[in-house]
Coordinates of C-alpha atoms (C1' of nucleotides) in Angstrom, one line a residue:
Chain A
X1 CA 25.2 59.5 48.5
X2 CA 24.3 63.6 49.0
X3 CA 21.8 65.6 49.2
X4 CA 20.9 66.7 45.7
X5 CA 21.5 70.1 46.8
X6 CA 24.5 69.4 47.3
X7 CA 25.9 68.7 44.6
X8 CA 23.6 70.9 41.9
X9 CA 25.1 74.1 40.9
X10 CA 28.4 73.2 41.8
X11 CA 30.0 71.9 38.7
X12 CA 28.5 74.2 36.3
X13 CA 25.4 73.6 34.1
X14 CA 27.3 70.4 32.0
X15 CA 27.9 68.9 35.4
X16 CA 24.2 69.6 36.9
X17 CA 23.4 67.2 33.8
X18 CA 25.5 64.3 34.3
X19 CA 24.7 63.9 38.6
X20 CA 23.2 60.6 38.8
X21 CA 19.6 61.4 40.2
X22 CA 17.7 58.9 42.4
X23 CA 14.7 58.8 42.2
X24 CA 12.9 58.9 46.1
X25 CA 11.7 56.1 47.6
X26 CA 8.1 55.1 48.2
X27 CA 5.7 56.6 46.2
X28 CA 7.8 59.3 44.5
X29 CA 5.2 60.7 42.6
X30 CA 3.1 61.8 45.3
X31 CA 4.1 64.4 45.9
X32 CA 4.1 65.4 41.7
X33 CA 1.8 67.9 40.0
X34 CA 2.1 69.5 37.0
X35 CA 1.6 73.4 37.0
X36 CA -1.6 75.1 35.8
X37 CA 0.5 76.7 33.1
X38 CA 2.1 72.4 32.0
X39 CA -1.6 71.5 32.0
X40 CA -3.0 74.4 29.9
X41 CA -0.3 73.2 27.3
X42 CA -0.8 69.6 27.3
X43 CA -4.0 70.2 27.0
X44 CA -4.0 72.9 24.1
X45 CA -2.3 69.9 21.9
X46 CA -4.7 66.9 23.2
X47 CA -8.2 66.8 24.5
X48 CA -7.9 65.6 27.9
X49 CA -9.3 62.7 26.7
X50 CA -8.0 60.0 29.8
X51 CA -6.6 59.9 33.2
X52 CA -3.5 58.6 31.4
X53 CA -2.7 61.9 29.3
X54 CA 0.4 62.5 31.5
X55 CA 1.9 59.1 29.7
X56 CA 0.5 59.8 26.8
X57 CA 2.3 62.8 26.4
X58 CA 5.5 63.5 26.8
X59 CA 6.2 65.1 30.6
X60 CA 9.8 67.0 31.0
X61 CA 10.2 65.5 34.5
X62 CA 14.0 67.7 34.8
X63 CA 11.5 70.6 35.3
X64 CA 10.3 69.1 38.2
X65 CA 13.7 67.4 40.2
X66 CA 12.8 68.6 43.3
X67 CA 9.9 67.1 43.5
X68 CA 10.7 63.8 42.5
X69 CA 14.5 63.3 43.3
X70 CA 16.1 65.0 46.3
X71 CA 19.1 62.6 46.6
X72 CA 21.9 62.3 43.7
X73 CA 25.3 60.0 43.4
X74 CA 28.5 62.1 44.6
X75 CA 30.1 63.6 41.5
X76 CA 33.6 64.2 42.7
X77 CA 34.9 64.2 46.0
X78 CA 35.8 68.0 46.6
X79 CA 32.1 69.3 46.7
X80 CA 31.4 66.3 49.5
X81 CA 35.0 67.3 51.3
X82 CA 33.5 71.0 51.4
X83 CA 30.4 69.8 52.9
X84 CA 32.2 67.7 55.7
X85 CA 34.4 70.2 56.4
X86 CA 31.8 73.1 57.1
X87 CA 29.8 70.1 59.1
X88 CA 32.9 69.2 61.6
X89 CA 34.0 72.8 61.4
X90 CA 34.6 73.1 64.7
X91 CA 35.9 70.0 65.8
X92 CA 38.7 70.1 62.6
X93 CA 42.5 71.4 63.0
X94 CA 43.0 74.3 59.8
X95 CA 44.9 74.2 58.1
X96 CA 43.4 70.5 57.3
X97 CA 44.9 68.0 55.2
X98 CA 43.0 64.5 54.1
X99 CA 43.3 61.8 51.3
X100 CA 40.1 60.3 50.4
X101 CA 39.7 57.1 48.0
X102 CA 36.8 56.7 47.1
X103 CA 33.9 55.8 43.7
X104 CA 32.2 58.6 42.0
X105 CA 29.2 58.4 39.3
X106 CA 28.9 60.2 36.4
X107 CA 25.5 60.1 34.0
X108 CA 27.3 59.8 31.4
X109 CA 27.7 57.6 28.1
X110 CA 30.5 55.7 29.0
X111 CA 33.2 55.0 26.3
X112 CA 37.4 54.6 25.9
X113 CA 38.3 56.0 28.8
X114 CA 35.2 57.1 30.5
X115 CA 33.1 55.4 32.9
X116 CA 29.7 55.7 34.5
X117 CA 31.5 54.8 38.3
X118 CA 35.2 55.1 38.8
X119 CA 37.5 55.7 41.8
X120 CA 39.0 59.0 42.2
X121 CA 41.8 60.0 44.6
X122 CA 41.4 63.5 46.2
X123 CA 44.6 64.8 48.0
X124 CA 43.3 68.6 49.4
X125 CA 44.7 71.4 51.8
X126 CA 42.3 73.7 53.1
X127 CA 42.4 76.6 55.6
X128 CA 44.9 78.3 54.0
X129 CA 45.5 80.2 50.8
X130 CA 49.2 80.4 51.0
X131 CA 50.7 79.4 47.7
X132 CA 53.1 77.2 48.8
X133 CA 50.0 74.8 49.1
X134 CA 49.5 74.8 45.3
X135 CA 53.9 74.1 45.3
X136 CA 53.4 71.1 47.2
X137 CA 50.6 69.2 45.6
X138 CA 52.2 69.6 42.2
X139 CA 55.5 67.9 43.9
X140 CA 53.2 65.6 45.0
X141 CA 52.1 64.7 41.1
X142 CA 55.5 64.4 40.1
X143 CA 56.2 61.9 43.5
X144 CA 53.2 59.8 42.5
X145 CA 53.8 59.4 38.4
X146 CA 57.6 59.4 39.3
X147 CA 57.4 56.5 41.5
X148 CA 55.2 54.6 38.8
X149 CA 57.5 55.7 36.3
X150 CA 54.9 56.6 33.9
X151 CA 55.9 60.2 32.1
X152 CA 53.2 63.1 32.6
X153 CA 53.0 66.4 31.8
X154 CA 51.3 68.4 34.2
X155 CA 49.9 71.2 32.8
X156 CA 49.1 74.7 34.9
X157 CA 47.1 77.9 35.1
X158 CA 44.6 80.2 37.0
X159 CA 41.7 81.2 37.1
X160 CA 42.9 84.6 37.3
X161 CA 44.5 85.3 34.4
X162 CA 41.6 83.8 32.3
X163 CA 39.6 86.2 33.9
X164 CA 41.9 89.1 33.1
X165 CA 41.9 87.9 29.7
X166 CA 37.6 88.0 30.1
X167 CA 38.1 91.3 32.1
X168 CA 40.9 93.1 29.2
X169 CA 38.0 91.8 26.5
X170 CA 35.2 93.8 28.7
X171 CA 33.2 90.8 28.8
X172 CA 33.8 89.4 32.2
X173 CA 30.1 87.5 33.0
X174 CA 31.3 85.5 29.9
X175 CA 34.4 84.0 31.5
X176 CA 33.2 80.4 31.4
X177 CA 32.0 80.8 27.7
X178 CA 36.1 82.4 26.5
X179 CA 37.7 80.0 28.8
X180 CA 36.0 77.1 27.9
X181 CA 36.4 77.9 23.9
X182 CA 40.1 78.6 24.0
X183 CA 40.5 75.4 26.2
X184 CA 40.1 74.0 22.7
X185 CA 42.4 75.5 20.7
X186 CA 44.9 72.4 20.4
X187 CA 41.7 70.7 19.7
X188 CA 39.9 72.5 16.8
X189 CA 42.6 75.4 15.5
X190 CA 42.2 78.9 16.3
X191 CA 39.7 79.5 13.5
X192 CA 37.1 77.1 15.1
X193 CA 37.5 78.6 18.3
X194 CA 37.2 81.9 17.2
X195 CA 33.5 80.8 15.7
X196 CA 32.5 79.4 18.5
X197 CA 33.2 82.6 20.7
X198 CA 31.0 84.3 18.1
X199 CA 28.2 81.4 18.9
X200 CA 28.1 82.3 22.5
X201 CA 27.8 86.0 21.9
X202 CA 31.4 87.3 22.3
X203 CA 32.0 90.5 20.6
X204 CA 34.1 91.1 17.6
X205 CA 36.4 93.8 20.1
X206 CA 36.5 91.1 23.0
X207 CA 37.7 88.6 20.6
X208 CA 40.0 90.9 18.8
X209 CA 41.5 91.7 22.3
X210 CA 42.0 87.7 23.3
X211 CA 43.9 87.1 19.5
X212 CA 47.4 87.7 20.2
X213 CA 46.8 84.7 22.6
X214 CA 45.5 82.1 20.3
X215 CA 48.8 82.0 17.9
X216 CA 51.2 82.8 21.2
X217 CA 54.0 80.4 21.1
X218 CA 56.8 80.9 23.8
X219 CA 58.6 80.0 26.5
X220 CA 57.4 80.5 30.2
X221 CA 59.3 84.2 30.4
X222 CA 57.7 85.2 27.2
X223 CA 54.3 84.3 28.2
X224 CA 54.3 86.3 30.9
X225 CA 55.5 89.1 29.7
X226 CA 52.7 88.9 27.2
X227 CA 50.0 88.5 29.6
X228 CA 52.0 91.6 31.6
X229 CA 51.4 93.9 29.3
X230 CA 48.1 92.5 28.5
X231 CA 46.7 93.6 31.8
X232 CA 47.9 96.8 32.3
X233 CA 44.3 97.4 33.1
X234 CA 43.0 93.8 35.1
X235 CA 44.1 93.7 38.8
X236 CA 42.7 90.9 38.7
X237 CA 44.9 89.4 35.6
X238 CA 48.2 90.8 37.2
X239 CA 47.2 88.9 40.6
X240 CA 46.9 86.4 38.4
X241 CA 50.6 86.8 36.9
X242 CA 51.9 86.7 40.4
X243 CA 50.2 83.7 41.5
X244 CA 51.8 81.4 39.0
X245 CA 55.1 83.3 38.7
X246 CA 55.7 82.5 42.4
X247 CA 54.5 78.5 41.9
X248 CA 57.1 78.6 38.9
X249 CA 59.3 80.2 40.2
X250 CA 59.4 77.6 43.4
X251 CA 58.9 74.5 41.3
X252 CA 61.6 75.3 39.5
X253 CA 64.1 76.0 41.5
X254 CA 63.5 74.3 45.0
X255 CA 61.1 71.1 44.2
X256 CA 63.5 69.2 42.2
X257 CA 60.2 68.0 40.0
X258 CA 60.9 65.2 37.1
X259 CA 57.9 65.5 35.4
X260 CA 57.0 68.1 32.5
X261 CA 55.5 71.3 33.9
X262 CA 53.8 73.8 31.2
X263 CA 52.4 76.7 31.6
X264 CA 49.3 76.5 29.5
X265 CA 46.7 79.4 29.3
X266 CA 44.7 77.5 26.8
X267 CA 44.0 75.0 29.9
X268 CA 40.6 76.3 31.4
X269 CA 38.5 73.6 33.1
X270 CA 35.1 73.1 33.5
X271 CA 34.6 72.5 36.8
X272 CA 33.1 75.9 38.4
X273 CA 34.1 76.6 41.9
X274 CA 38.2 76.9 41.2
X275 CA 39.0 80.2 41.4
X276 CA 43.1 80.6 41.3
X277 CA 45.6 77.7 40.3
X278 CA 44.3 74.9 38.0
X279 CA 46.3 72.1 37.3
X280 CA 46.0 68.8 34.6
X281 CA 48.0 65.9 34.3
X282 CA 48.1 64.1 30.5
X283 CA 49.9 61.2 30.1
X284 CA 52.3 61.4 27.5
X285 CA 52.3 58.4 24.6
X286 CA 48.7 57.4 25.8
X287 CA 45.8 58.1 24.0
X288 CA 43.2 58.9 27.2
X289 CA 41.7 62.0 28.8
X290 CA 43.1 63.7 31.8
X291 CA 44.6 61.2 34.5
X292 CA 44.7 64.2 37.2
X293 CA 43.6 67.3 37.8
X294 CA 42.8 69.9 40.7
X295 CA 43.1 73.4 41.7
X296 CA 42.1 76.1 44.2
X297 CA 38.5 76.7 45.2
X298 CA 37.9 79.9 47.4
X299 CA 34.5 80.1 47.9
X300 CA 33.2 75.9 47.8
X301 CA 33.0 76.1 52.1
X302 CA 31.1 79.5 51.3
X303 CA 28.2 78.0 50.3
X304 CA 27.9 75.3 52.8
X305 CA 28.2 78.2 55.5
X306 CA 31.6 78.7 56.3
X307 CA 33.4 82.0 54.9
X308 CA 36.9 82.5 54.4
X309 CA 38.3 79.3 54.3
X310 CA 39.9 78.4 51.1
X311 CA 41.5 75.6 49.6
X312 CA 43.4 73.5 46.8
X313 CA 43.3 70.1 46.1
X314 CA 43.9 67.7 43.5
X315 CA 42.2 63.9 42.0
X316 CA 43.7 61.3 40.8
X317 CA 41.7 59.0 38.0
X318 CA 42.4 55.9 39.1
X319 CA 40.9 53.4 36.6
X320 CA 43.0 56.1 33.9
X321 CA 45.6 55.8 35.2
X322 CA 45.3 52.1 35.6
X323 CA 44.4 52.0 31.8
X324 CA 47.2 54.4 31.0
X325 CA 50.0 51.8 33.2
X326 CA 48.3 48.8 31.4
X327 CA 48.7 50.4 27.9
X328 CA 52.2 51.6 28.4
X329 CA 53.4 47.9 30.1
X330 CA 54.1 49.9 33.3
X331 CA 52.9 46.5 35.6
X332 CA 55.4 44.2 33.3
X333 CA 58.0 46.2 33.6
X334 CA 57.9 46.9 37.2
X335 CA 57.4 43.2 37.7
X336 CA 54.2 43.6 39.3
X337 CA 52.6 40.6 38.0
X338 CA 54.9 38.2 39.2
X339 CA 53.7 34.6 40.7
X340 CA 51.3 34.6 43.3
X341 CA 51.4 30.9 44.6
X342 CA 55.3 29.7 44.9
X343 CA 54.0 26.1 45.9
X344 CA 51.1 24.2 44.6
X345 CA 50.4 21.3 46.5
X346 CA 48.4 18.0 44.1
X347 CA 45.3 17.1 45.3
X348 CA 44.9 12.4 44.9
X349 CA 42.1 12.2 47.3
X350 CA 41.0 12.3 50.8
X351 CA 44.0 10.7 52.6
X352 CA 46.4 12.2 50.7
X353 CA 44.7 16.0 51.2
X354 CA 45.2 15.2 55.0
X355 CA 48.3 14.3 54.9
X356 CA 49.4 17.0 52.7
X357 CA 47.5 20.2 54.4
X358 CA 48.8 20.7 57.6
X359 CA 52.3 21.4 56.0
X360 CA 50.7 23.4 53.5
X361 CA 49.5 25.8 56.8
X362 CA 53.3 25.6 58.1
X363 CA 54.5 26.8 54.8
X364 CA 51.8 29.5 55.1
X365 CA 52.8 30.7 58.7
X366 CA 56.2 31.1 57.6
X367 CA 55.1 33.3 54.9
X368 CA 55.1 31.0 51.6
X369 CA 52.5 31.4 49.1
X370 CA 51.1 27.6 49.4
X371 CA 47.9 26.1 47.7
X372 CA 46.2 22.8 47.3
X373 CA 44.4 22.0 44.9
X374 CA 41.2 22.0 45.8
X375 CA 39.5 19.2 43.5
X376 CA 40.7 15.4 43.1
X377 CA 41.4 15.4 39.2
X378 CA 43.9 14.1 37.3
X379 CA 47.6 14.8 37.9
X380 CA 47.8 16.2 34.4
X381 CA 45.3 18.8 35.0
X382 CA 46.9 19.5 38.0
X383 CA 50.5 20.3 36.7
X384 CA 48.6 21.9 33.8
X385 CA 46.7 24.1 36.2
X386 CA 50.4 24.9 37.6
X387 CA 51.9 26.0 34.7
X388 CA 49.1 28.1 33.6
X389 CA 49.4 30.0 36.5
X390 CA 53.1 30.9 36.3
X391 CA 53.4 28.1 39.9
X392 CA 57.5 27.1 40.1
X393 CA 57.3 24.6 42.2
X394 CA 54.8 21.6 42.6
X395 CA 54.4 19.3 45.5
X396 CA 53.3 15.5 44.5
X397 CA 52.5 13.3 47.8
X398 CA 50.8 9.7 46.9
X399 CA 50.5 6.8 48.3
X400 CA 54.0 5.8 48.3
X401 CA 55.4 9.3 49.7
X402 CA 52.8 8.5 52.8
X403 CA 54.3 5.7 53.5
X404 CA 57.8 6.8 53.4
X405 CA 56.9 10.0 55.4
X406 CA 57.9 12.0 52.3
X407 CA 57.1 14.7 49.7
X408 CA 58.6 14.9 46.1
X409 CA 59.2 18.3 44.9
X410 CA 59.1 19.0 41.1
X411 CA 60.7 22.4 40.0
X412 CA 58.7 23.4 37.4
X413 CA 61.2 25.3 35.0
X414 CA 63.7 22.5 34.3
X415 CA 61.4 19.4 35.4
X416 CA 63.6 18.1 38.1
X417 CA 62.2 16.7 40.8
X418 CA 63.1 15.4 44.6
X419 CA 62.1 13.1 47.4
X420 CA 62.0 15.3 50.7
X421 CA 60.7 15.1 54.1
X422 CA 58.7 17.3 55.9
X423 CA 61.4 19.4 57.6
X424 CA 63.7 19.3 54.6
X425 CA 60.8 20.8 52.2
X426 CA 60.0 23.6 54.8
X427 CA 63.9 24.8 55.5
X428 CA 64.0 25.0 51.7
X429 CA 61.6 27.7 51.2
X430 CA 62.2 29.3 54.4
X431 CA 65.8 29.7 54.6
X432 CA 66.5 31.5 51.3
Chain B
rG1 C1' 21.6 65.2 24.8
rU2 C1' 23.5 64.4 19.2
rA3 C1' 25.7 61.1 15.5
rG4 C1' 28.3 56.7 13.5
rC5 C1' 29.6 51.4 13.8
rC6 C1' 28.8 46.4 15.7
rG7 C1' 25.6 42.0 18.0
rU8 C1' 27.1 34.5 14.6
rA9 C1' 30.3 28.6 19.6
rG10 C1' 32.9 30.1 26.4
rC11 C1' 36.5 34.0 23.7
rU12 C1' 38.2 36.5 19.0
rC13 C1' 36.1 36.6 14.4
rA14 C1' 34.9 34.6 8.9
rG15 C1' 30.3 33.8 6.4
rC16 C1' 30.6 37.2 -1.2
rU17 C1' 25.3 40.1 -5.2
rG18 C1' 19.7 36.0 -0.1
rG19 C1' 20.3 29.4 -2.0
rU20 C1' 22.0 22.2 0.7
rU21 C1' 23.6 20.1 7.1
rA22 C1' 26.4 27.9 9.6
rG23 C1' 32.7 27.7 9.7
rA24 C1' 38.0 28.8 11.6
rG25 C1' 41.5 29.9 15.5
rC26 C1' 41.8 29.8 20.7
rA27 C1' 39.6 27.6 25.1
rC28 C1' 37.4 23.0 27.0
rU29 C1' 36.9 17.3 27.3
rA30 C1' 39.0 12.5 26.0
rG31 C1' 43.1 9.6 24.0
rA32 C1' 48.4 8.9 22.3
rU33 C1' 51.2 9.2 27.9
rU34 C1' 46.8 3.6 33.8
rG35 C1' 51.0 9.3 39.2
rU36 C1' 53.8 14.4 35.8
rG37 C1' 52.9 20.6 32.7
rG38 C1' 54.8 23.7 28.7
rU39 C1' 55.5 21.4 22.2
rU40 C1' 53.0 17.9 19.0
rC41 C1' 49.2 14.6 16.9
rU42 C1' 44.0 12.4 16.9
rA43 C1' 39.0 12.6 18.2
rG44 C1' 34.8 15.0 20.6
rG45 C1' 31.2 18.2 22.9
rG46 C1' 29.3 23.0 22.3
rG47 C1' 25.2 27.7 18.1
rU48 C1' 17.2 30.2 19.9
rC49 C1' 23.0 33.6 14.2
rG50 C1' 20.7 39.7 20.4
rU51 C1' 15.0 39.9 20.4
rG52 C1' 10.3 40.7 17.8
rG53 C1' 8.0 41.5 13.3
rG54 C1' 8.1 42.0 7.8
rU55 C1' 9.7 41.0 2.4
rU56 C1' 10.6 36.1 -0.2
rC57 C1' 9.7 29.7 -2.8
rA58 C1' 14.0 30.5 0.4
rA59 C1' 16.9 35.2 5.5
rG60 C1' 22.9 34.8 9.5
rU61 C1' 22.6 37.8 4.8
rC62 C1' 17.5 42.6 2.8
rC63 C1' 13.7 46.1 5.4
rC64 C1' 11.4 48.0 10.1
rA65 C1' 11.2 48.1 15.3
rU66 C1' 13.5 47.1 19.9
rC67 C1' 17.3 45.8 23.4
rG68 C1' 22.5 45.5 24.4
rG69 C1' 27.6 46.9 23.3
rU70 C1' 31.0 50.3 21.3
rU71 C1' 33.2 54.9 19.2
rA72 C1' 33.1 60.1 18.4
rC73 C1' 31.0 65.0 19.7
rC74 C1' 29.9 67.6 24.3
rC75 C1' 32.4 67.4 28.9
rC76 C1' 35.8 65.4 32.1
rA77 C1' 39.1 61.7 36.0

RNA sequence: GUAGCCGUAGCUCAGCUGGUUAGAGCACUAGAUUGUGGUUCUAGGGGUCGUGGGUUCAAGUCCCAUCGGUUACCCCA
């Protein structure tokens, strides 16, 4: 949980909108009044007939947050990571690195693919701008998706050149509004995008001067030439150019990285506080939203009170890229669902439970799954119980076993089963 | 915030232009197999048809409201 201010005006105005609000505690509306200018309206519409009016009509409580609500559900885990890090400022070694695992909340409609709480993975570098920072958390990307062999392609861009490309169209306050259209070019065609630049009040000359990027088709080398001669005229576009020619350039020849690695101006990101490298991971064959994504923020320590410090960091979606491993097989294949209990021990009553248990524990000290089962039922239940759960081998100790100081072991696959003591059944599982 | 689709057995669903006692598969229980699973066969239990109202001689079916789920847009992990 944060501070609601925090978290507001970090994420941009889409984000404000979808932190989950809490309401404070006690009596939360205490502390509410509506302004002269609310009442005069209310009351223009409807007599002010009862004490009730303010239910009667319709209040817009998001004018009045701060009253009501000054705690909110963390959104992400960068903006909190900020926070902590201007908080233990001095008592932190920079250039710092952490890992963080943690549930964030999102008040939003959940759906495929989206949910209201899920568990993001934050992996950040900060106190330091070097780019080498940016180099190593993309090899980082490729280690993780490598290792669970699930193929990614991890798109990347900056924040630099998009505002070049806002800066060349003389319309740089509308950054967000360019960036965030063309981010949905693969999306809705170039025609669509174009319209909706002309919705948010982009002019014919700025979007005239961003076209030769909308149908640009090329290789890495060709897109940066274009964008080269571009911005002749943006420092801040050519900085820009640098930026990801040198994370390129690096990738490419020195990180020995497996995955896809594109070079995608269209990518833009919502998320308002990056301000050089952004990077997206989309799993390839799956049908899901981005499983990863990240960049560099400059200025997010700024406004918690500590200048000059910047960082990069990434997030891993979790329950995606649970999803994403589910719908591609990855935990078949990789065998991860393999048998949990090796030995299942059958449960005939009280005498037999006690005679059976304490070499259920041995087995379990020397590191063999083992269970009993818990309930007396019938031995067919049991076996049946067995099978369903993938057990191989089944211990059956009755009466007669007691007596002889002996356990029958039944191998579930072919059906076979033996007569073995105590010692015998233990040196079997243990020395394989 | 906007729009579409769906709510019937524990689960997945069928149920036609309203018309007897609301069905199937899976799961569950029992038996064939009194201490032996996977296959098979037989029998059985289990339903306020999301909720509330309306139309009708008659509503799971039509209408309205409401709640829940889901999908898309938006945005993102």
């Amino acid at each position: 949980m944060e501070n609601m201010d925090t978290l507001m005006g970090k994420y941009g105005e889409e984000g404000d909108r979808l932190i989950f609000k809490i309401l404070n505690s006690g009596n939360y509306l205490e502390k509410f009044s509506l302004s002269k200018k609310e009442i005069d309206e209310i009351t223009k519409e409807k007599s002010l007939a009862n004490e009730w009016f303010l239910f009667d009509h319709k209040v817009d409580f998001t004018k009045h947050l701060s009253e009501i609500s000054e705690k909110a559900l963390r959104y992400d885990l960068t903006v909190p990571f900020a926070r902590y890090v201007v908080q233990h400022q001095n008592e932190i070694t920079f250039p710092f690195k952490r890992y963080q695992i943690q549930p964030v909340w999102r008040a939003d409609r959940p759906q495929k693919g989206r949910y209201r709480e899920f568990y993001q993975c934050d992996a950040d570098i900060i106190g330091s701008d070097a780019l080498l920072n940016e180099v190593e958390l993309v090899k980082l990307i490729d280690d993780v998706f490598t290792k669970i062999s699930m193929p990614i392609t991890i798109k990347i861009n900056n924040r630099k050149i998009l505002g070049g490309i806002a800066e060349i169209a003389g319309q740089p306050e509308k950054i967000t509004d360019i960036t965030v259209a063309i981010d949905k070019l693969d999306k809705i065609g170039q025609e669509k995008v174009i319209e909706e630049m002309q919705s948010k009040g982009i002019s014919d000359e700025a979007i005239q001067a961003i076209k030769p990027l909308l149908h640009f088709k090329g290789d890495f080398q060709e897109k940066i030439s274009l964008l080269s001669n571009l911005f002749e005229s943006s420092e801040i576009g050519k900085k820009g150019i640098k930026e990801i020619e040198y994370v390129f350039e690096t990738l490419k020849h020195l990180a020995n990285i497996q995955s896809e690695v594109d070079f995608d101006i269209t990518l833009a990101r919502g998320l308002n506080y990056y301000t050089g490298a952004i990077i997206e991971v989309k799993a390839k064959n799956v049908q899901i939203g981005s499983i990863c994504g990240g960049g560099r923020y400059d200025d997010l320590t700024g406004i918690f009170g500590l200048k000059n410090v910047s960082g990069v960091g990434i997030s891993f979606g979790i329950d995606r890229i649970y999803d994403a491993m589910n719908e591609l097989g990855l935990f078949e294949k990789a065998n991860l669902l393999s048998e949990s209990t090796l030995v299942l021990f059958t449960n005939f009553g009280k005498n037999e439970t006690n005679y059976c248990l304490p070499t259920v524990f041995k087995l379990r000290e020397k590191g063999v799954n083992s269970e009993i089962y818990p309930d007396i039922a019938k031995l067919k239940k049991q076996m049946k119980y067995a099978n369903d759960k993938n057990i191989p081998y089944v211990v059956i100790a009755g009466e007669d076993e007691m007596k002889e100081q002996a356990f029958i072991l039944k191998k579930m696959d072919t059906g076979e089963q033996k007569s073995l003591s105590e010692t015998e059944l233990i040196n079997l599982f243990t020395t394989v």
